[in-house]
Amino acid sequence: MTWSTGKATLIAGMNGDFLTVPIHFQRLRKWNGAWTGVERRWIQMVKLSSGQYVIGFDNGYQFGKTAQSLFDNGVYAMGTVEPTVKEHSLKYGRKYYKVGEGRAAITEDKVSDENARLLTMVAIAKELRTEEIHKAEVILAVGLPFSDYGREKKALLEYYGQKPALKYEYEGIRYDVAVSRIFVFPQCYSAIAPRLANMKGDYLVVDIGSKTADVLLLKNGMPVERRSITVEKAMVKWMKQIQGRLQIQYGKNVPESEILKVVLKKDSFLPRNQVNHVRETLRELIHGLELELMEREFDLQYTNVIYVGGGAVAVKNFSEPRTNVAFDTDIHANAKGYEFLAMQMLKKQGAA
């Protein structure tokens, strides 16, 4: 079933999945009669008549995401010696870095060092190279957790505003980027922004990320800010808890990559008893999140619930199906939402 508002299209696919993005830069892919995914940019990137490009970047605590790319968020300084392998290599100033090899440690903020800037440069390069563009003026759209938005927005704007001119090499290709404007939007809200016009009544949106889960209550498409929270239950912490239990139970230090395969229902090297242990632990952790939401007086039985973000896959695969629950398993949803909201802002200002 498909609903259209003129600005965005909402598709209710199989297993309660919702796939939504602005019409003007997306198309749908159909296979054997079923909706199997969404492809963005079947023509080109989001480009304004001024020649500027709008690029959304979701700088997560495990992955960096643009509307069409996904990469690990690890940043490793290599010094002044050129790396042997160009893949994942970034040169900025006179220093070399490896960006996108493994996950970085979780930190309290993302503006205390250069890592967020280096990750952003890689994100921009990954978008520009799809069009073989090496020099561009970019409008950057980024985000913050919903409950941190008012408190940290100014610092993030100042951080990116410090160095608007970015000249660097990524994987051996030179890029000359001028960041002319910066937009900051709240996570979770951004992930569902393109479909808000269709969301009548009460909706609870749960965006399970790597470090935290943002919980947003909507009434007729409008956020109820006093009831919107961030909880410290998310994928990286769940992974650590699962690793700890496997270590105690079996004496094995199981890498996150193997646990992730179980989460995604892919083939794993783990023996069956350990796979079953991971599955059961995931069910417990997901149930624990739902219990916390109910303790905070969120109605999970009679309210429409949409799980989004990377953790939506885990909830979909390891929770009991309910008629009032849907899943947006597009890990790029926030990045796409940042671009959508930036375009709406620019249109209101007459700049798009």
Tab-separated table of C-alpha atoms in Angstrom:
chain	number	residue	atom	x	y	z
A	1	MET	CA	0.000	0.000	0.000
A	2	THR	CA	1.311	3.444	-0.889
A	3	TRP	CA	0.394	6.915	0.338
A	4	SER	CA	1.626	10.105	-1.327
A	5	THR	CA	1.622	13.650	0.028
A	6	GLY	CA	3.253	15.311	-2.960
A	7	LYS	CA	6.457	15.722	-0.970
A	8	ALA	CA	7.094	12.143	0.062
A	9	THR	CA	5.801	8.639	-0.461
A	10	LEU	CA	5.102	6.131	2.299
A	11	ILE	CA	5.117	2.456	1.392
A	12	ALA	CA	3.886	-0.182	3.795
A	13	GLY	CA	5.788	-3.227	2.675
A	14	MET	CA	6.036	-6.791	3.859
A	15	ASN	CA	6.441	-7.555	7.597
A	16	GLY	CA	5.368	-4.057	8.605
A	17	ASP	CA	8.320	-2.306	7.013
A	18	PHE	CA	7.945	1.341	6.058
A	19	LEU	CA	10.084	2.736	3.273
A	20	THR	CA	9.807	6.490	2.904
A	21	VAL	CA	11.793	9.224	1.189
A	22	PRO	CA	11.185	12.349	-0.901
A	23	ILE	CA	9.790	11.519	-4.307
A	24	HIS	CA	12.028	13.849	-6.225
A	25	PHE	CA	15.190	11.825	-5.649
A	26	GLN	CA	14.113	8.261	-5.087
A	27	ARG	CA	12.659	5.319	-6.901
A	28	LEU	CA	11.409	1.948	-5.718
A	29	ARG	CA	12.730	-1.447	-6.660
A	30	LYS	CA	10.292	-4.337	-7.034
A	31	TRP	CA	11.172	-8.030	-7.119
A	32	ASN	CA	8.656	-10.839	-7.644
A	33	GLY	CA	5.820	-8.527	-6.694
A	34	ALA	CA	7.260	-7.474	-3.304
A	35	TRP	CA	8.866	-4.213	-2.272
A	36	THR	CA	12.452	-5.122	-1.484
A	37	GLY	CA	14.128	-1.773	-0.969
A	38	VAL	CA	14.564	1.837	-1.849
A	39	GLU	CA	17.172	3.208	-4.201
A	40	ARG	CA	18.137	6.840	-3.893
A	41	ARG	CA	19.619	9.019	-6.582
A	42	TRP	CA	18.751	7.267	-9.752
A	43	ILE	CA	19.674	10.558	-11.514
A	44	GLN	CA	22.060	12.632	-9.383
A	45	MET	CA	22.819	14.016	-5.942
A	46	VAL	CA	20.693	16.718	-4.365
A	47	LYS	CA	21.874	19.784	-6.247
A	48	LEU	CA	20.539	23.330	-6.008
A	49	SER	CA	20.198	25.685	-8.948
A	50	SER	CA	23.113	27.631	-7.417
A	51	GLY	CA	25.346	24.603	-7.987
A	52	GLN	CA	25.586	23.728	-4.289
A	53	TYR	CA	25.143	20.141	-3.126
A	54	VAL	CA	23.143	19.166	-0.048
A	55	ILE	CA	24.815	16.283	1.805
A	56	GLY	CA	23.450	14.672	4.940
A	57	PHE	CA	25.839	12.907	7.304
A	58	ASP	CA	24.790	10.780	10.256
A	59	ASN	CA	27.927	10.479	12.393
A	60	GLY	CA	27.084	7.463	14.516
A	61	TYR	CA	29.042	5.814	17.289
A	62	GLN	CA	29.597	2.716	15.154
A	63	PHE	CA	29.050	3.731	11.545
A	64	GLY	CA	29.169	6.883	9.492
A	65	LYS	CA	26.156	7.099	7.166
A	66	THR	CA	25.303	9.268	4.226
A	67	ALA	CA	22.183	8.787	2.133
A	68	GLN	CA	23.973	6.124	0.100
A	69	SER	CA	27.155	5.085	1.904
A	70	LEU	CA	28.022	3.268	5.123
A	71	PHE	CA	31.450	2.981	6.739
A	72	ASP	CA	33.051	2.162	10.094
A	73	ASN	CA	33.747	5.195	12.265
A	74	GLY	CA	37.273	4.277	13.328
A	75	VAL	CA	39.934	6.989	12.818
A	76	TYR	CA	43.624	6.113	13.152
A	77	ALA	CA	46.466	8.607	12.782
A	78	MET	CA	49.272	7.308	10.543
A	79	GLY	CA	51.692	10.231	10.852
A	80	THR	CA	53.488	11.733	7.869
A	81	VAL	CA	54.339	8.444	6.146
A	82	GLU	CA	52.100	7.570	3.201
A	83	PRO	CA	50.159	4.327	3.817
A	84	THR	CA	50.968	1.347	1.625
A	85	VAL	CA	47.289	0.707	0.850
A	86	LYS	CA	45.198	3.623	-0.417
A	87	GLU	CA	41.868	2.115	0.644
A	88	HIS	CA	40.407	4.031	3.622
A	89	SER	CA	43.368	6.444	3.470
A	90	LEU	CA	42.828	10.155	4.084
A	91	LYS	CA	45.465	12.864	3.755
A	92	TYR	CA	44.666	16.154	5.444
A	93	GLY	CA	47.331	18.778	5.875
A	94	ARG	CA	50.566	16.851	5.957
A	95	LYS	CA	49.207	13.906	7.905
A	96	TYR	CA	47.730	10.592	6.883
A	97	TYR	CA	44.836	8.788	8.518
A	98	LYS	CA	42.968	5.545	8.122
A	99	VAL	CA	39.256	6.257	8.304
A	100	GLY	CA	36.712	3.466	8.235
A	101	GLU	CA	38.676	0.527	9.621
A	102	GLY	CA	36.888	-0.747	12.710
A	103	ARG	CA	34.778	0.993	15.321
A	104	ALA	CA	36.059	3.869	17.432
A	105	ALA	CA	35.651	3.913	21.197
A	106	ILE	CA	32.493	5.628	22.423
A	107	THR	CA	33.163	9.170	23.644
A	108	GLU	CA	31.065	11.724	25.509
A	109	ASP	CA	31.077	14.233	22.647
A	110	LYS	CA	32.166	14.577	19.041
A	111	VAL	CA	33.617	18.086	19.022
A	112	SER	CA	36.644	17.696	21.312
A	113	ASP	CA	38.989	16.474	18.549
A	114	GLU	CA	39.365	16.368	14.768
A	115	ASN	CA	37.798	12.948	14.286
A	116	ALA	CA	34.315	14.190	13.464
A	117	ARG	CA	35.769	16.524	10.840
A	118	LEU	CA	37.840	13.725	9.290
A	119	LEU	CA	34.807	11.433	9.198
A	120	THR	CA	32.771	14.214	7.590
A	121	MET	CA	35.404	14.690	4.898
A	122	VAL	CA	35.226	10.997	4.066
A	123	ALA	CA	31.418	11.144	3.999
A	124	ILE	CA	31.474	14.095	1.583
A	125	ALA	CA	34.055	12.368	-0.623
A	126	LYS	CA	31.953	9.208	-0.798
A	127	GLU	CA	28.956	11.227	-1.960
A	128	LEU	CA	30.847	13.379	-4.460
A	129	ARG	CA	32.655	10.488	-6.084
A	130	THR	CA	29.355	8.892	-7.125
A	131	GLU	CA	29.129	11.778	-9.597
A	132	GLU	CA	32.903	11.966	-10.183
A	133	ILE	CA	32.968	15.422	-8.599
A	134	HIS	CA	36.147	16.577	-6.891
A	135	LYS	CA	35.450	20.255	-6.235
A	136	ALA	CA	32.157	21.422	-4.773
A	137	GLU	CA	30.348	23.867	-2.549
A	138	VAL	CA	28.426	21.832	0.014
A	139	ILE	CA	25.527	22.501	2.349
A	140	LEU	CA	26.136	20.075	5.203
A	141	ALA	CA	23.219	18.614	7.168
A	142	VAL	CA	24.047	16.742	10.381
A	143	GLY	CA	22.258	15.704	13.558
A	144	LEU	CA	22.254	15.292	17.320
A	145	PRO	CA	20.294	13.040	19.699
A	146	PHE	CA	16.848	14.515	20.260
A	147	SER	CA	17.335	15.249	23.967
A	148	ASP	CA	20.802	16.803	23.350
A	149	TYR	CA	19.733	18.986	20.445
A	150	GLY	CA	19.031	22.251	22.267
A	151	ARG	CA	22.081	21.919	24.491
A	152	GLU	CA	24.696	20.890	21.909
A	153	LYS	CA	23.532	22.440	18.637
A	154	LYS	CA	25.539	25.654	19.058
A	155	ALA	CA	28.790	23.800	19.798
A	156	LEU	CA	28.363	21.575	16.727
A	157	LEU	CA	27.676	24.562	14.467
A	158	GLU	CA	30.783	26.305	15.818
A	159	TYR	CA	32.864	23.147	15.356
A	160	TYR	CA	32.050	22.811	11.661
A	161	GLY	CA	32.199	26.569	11.146
A	162	GLN	CA	35.835	26.710	12.303
A	163	LYS	CA	37.160	25.144	9.098
A	164	PRO	CA	34.708	25.614	6.216
A	165	ALA	CA	37.384	25.110	3.539
A	166	LEU	CA	38.454	21.475	3.292
A	167	LYS	CA	41.237	20.422	0.955
A	168	TYR	CA	42.259	16.801	1.269
A	169	GLU	CA	42.906	13.508	-0.472
A	170	TYR	CA	40.777	10.430	0.037
A	171	GLU	CA	41.902	7.117	-1.398
A	172	GLY	CA	44.343	8.947	-3.661
A	173	ILE	CA	41.822	11.443	-5.083
A	174	ARG	CA	42.001	15.148	-4.264
A	175	TYR	CA	38.917	17.000	-3.054
A	176	ASP	CA	38.392	20.731	-2.678
A	177	VAL	CA	35.251	21.328	-0.627
A	178	ALA	CA	33.765	24.575	0.654
A	179	VAL	CA	31.110	24.078	3.338
A	180	SER	CA	28.933	27.137	2.797
A	181	ARG	CA	26.109	26.325	5.236
A	182	ILE	CA	25.515	23.911	8.090
A	183	PHE	CA	22.175	22.610	9.309
A	184	VAL	CA	21.761	20.628	12.519
A	185	PHE	CA	18.626	18.546	13.055
A	186	PRO	CA	17.424	16.192	15.799
A	187	GLN	CA	17.949	12.500	15.218
A	188	CYS	CA	14.927	10.214	15.252
A	189	TYR	CA	12.689	13.102	14.160
A	190	SER	CA	14.802	13.379	11.002
A	191	ALA	CA	14.434	9.672	10.271
A	192	ILE	CA	10.657	9.968	9.988
A	193	ALA	CA	10.406	13.600	8.813
A	194	PRO	CA	9.483	12.779	5.190
A	195	ARG	CA	6.394	10.835	6.334
A	196	LEU	CA	5.075	13.135	9.086
A	197	ALA	CA	2.130	14.358	7.001
A	198	ASN	CA	0.811	10.785	6.909
A	199	MET	CA	1.143	10.073	10.626
A	200	LYS	CA	-2.294	10.789	12.067
A	201	GLY	CA	-2.990	10.059	15.698
A	202	ASP	CA	-0.364	8.950	18.215
A	203	TYR	CA	2.941	7.408	17.154
A	204	LEU	CA	5.906	6.340	19.217
A	205	VAL	CA	9.156	6.378	17.237
A	206	VAL	CA	12.102	4.476	18.743
A	207	ASP	CA	15.445	5.111	17.056
A	208	ILE	CA	17.905	2.499	18.342
A	209	GLY	CA	21.405	3.653	17.528
A	210	SER	CA	24.842	2.511	18.624
A	211	LYS	CA	25.143	4.454	21.903
A	212	THR	CA	21.591	5.495	22.762
A	213	ALA	CA	17.972	5.038	21.771
A	214	ASP	CA	15.961	8.165	21.028
A	215	VAL	CA	12.268	7.913	21.825
A	216	LEU	CA	9.924	10.411	20.199
A	217	LEU	CA	6.181	10.689	20.866
A	218	LEU	CA	4.177	12.218	18.015
A	219	LYS	CA	0.599	13.482	18.031
A	220	ASN	CA	-0.751	14.043	14.520
A	221	GLY	CA	2.785	14.408	13.191
A	222	MET	CA	3.960	16.877	15.850
A	223	PRO	CA	6.589	15.911	18.458
A	224	VAL	CA	5.558	16.080	22.115
A	225	GLU	CA	8.898	17.314	23.387
A	226	ARG	CA	8.248	16.855	27.105
A	227	ARG	CA	7.582	13.147	26.473
A	228	SER	CA	10.545	12.599	24.151
A	229	ILE	CA	13.618	11.083	25.751
A	230	THR	CA	16.974	9.402	25.175
A	231	VAL	CA	17.735	6.139	26.976
A	232	GLU	CA	21.087	4.434	27.446
A	233	LYS	CA	20.134	1.188	25.725
A	234	ALA	CA	21.520	0.609	22.251
A	235	MET	CA	23.418	-1.715	19.954
A	236	VAL	CA	27.029	-1.244	21.116
A	237	LYS	CA	26.067	-1.790	24.749
A	238	TRP	CA	23.968	-4.786	23.793
A	239	MET	CA	26.913	-6.222	21.895
A	240	LYS	CA	29.150	-5.799	24.948
A	241	GLN	CA	26.596	-7.495	27.184
A	242	ILE	CA	26.304	-10.417	24.779
A	243	GLN	CA	30.088	-10.723	24.554
A	244	GLY	CA	30.297	-10.742	28.335
A	245	ARG	CA	27.724	-13.497	28.670
A	246	LEU	CA	29.433	-15.619	26.023
A	247	GLN	CA	32.751	-15.153	27.825
A	248	ILE	CA	31.237	-16.317	31.121
A	249	GLN	CA	29.234	-19.185	29.649
A	250	TYR	CA	31.690	-20.563	27.093
A	251	GLY	CA	35.034	-18.889	27.836
A	252	LYS	CA	35.100	-17.421	24.323
A	253	ASN	CA	35.916	-13.854	23.301
A	254	VAL	CA	33.471	-13.592	20.403
A	255	PRO	CA	34.036	-10.615	18.046
A	256	GLU	CA	31.211	-8.146	17.422
A	257	SER	CA	31.218	-9.086	13.745
A	258	GLU	CA	30.074	-12.637	14.530
A	259	ILE	CA	27.343	-11.426	16.876
A	260	LEU	CA	26.183	-8.971	14.213
A	261	LYS	CA	25.771	-11.856	11.776
A	262	VAL	CA	23.334	-13.463	14.210
A	263	VAL	CA	21.468	-10.158	14.595
A	264	LEU	CA	21.092	-9.951	10.810
A	265	LYS	CA	20.216	-13.661	10.551
A	266	LYS	CA	23.262	-14.355	8.419
A	267	ASP	CA	25.493	-17.429	8.512
A	268	SER	CA	27.951	-17.307	11.397
A	269	PHE	CA	31.012	-19.300	12.477
A	270	LEU	CA	29.490	-19.624	15.947
A	271	PRO	CA	28.331	-23.097	17.017
A	272	ARG	CA	24.585	-23.573	17.359
A	273	ASN	CA	24.534	-23.372	21.166
A	274	GLN	CA	26.284	-19.979	21.093
A	275	VAL	CA	23.992	-18.728	18.339
A	276	ASN	CA	21.001	-19.694	20.459
A	277	HIS	CA	22.573	-17.927	23.438
A	278	VAL	CA	22.965	-14.726	21.388
A	279	ARG	CA	19.366	-14.930	20.206
A	280	GLU	CA	17.985	-15.441	23.696
A	281	THR	CA	20.089	-12.600	25.101
A	282	LEU	CA	18.881	-10.270	22.346
A	283	ARG	CA	15.272	-11.099	23.185
A	284	GLU	CA	15.955	-10.303	26.844
A	285	LEU	CA	17.656	-6.994	26.010
A	286	ILE	CA	14.874	-5.905	23.663
A	287	HIS	CA	12.289	-6.837	26.276
A	288	GLY	CA	14.276	-4.810	28.805
A	289	LEU	CA	14.088	-1.745	26.553
A	290	GLU	CA	10.333	-2.162	26.164
A	291	LEU	CA	9.912	-2.557	29.934
A	292	GLU	CA	11.801	0.692	30.507
A	293	LEU	CA	9.578	2.495	28.010
A	294	MET	CA	6.466	1.170	29.737
A	295	GLU	CA	7.879	2.239	33.133
A	296	ARG	CA	8.184	5.725	31.647
A	297	GLU	CA	4.467	5.500	30.796
A	298	PHE	CA	4.750	4.960	27.063
A	299	ASP	CA	1.887	2.844	25.738
A	300	LEU	CA	3.315	0.081	23.558
A	301	GLN	CA	0.041	-1.796	23.188
A	302	TYR	CA	-2.439	0.770	21.895
A	303	THR	CA	-0.080	3.251	20.211
A	304	ASN	CA	1.434	2.921	16.745
A	305	VAL	CA	5.128	2.111	17.264
A	306	ILE	CA	7.838	2.508	14.626
A	307	TYR	CA	11.349	1.240	15.273
A	308	VAL	CA	14.029	2.949	13.182
A	309	GLY	CA	17.816	3.012	13.078
A	310	GLY	CA	20.326	0.183	12.989
A	311	GLY	CA	18.718	-1.517	15.987
A	312	ALA	CA	15.370	-1.808	14.216
A	313	VAL	CA	16.667	-4.947	12.511
A	314	ALA	CA	17.372	-6.578	15.882
A	315	VAL	CA	13.903	-5.761	17.206
A	316	LYS	CA	12.262	-6.975	14.013
A	317	ASN	CA	14.169	-10.268	14.050
A	318	PHE	CA	13.941	-11.037	17.761
A	319	SER	CA	10.627	-9.742	19.073
A	320	GLU	CA	7.086	-11.000	18.807
A	321	PRO	CA	5.160	-9.514	15.857
A	322	ARG	CA	2.396	-7.070	16.778
A	323	THR	CA	-0.122	-5.375	14.523
A	324	ASN	CA	0.659	-1.899	15.887
A	325	VAL	CA	4.434	-2.164	15.350
A	326	ALA	CA	6.325	-1.352	12.148
A	327	PHE	CA	10.012	-1.161	11.256
A	328	ASP	CA	12.107	1.147	9.118
A	329	THR	CA	15.300	-0.875	8.806
A	330	ASP	CA	17.008	1.641	6.523
A	331	ILE	CA	20.199	2.506	8.387
A	332	HIS	CA	20.511	5.609	6.193
A	333	ALA	CA	17.144	7.029	7.339
A	334	ASN	CA	18.547	9.863	9.469
A	335	ALA	CA	21.023	10.979	6.779
A	336	LYS	CA	18.234	11.044	4.198
A	337	GLY	CA	16.040	12.894	6.664
A	338	TYR	CA	18.729	15.539	7.223
A	339	GLU	CA	18.780	16.204	3.481
A	340	PHE	CA	14.992	16.309	3.319
A	341	LEU	CA	14.756	18.813	6.194
A	342	ALA	CA	17.583	20.930	4.782
A	343	MET	CA	15.721	21.136	1.475
A	344	GLN	CA	12.541	22.180	3.262
A	345	MET	CA	14.437	24.910	5.111
A	346	LEU	CA	16.094	26.145	1.935
A	347	LYS	CA	12.776	26.222	0.096
A	348	LYS	CA	11.229	28.320	2.860
A	349	GLN	CA	14.145	30.716	2.600
A	350	GLY	CA	13.854	30.877	-1.189
A	351	ALA	CA	17.275	29.297	-1.627
A	352	ALA	CA	16.133	26.105	-3.345
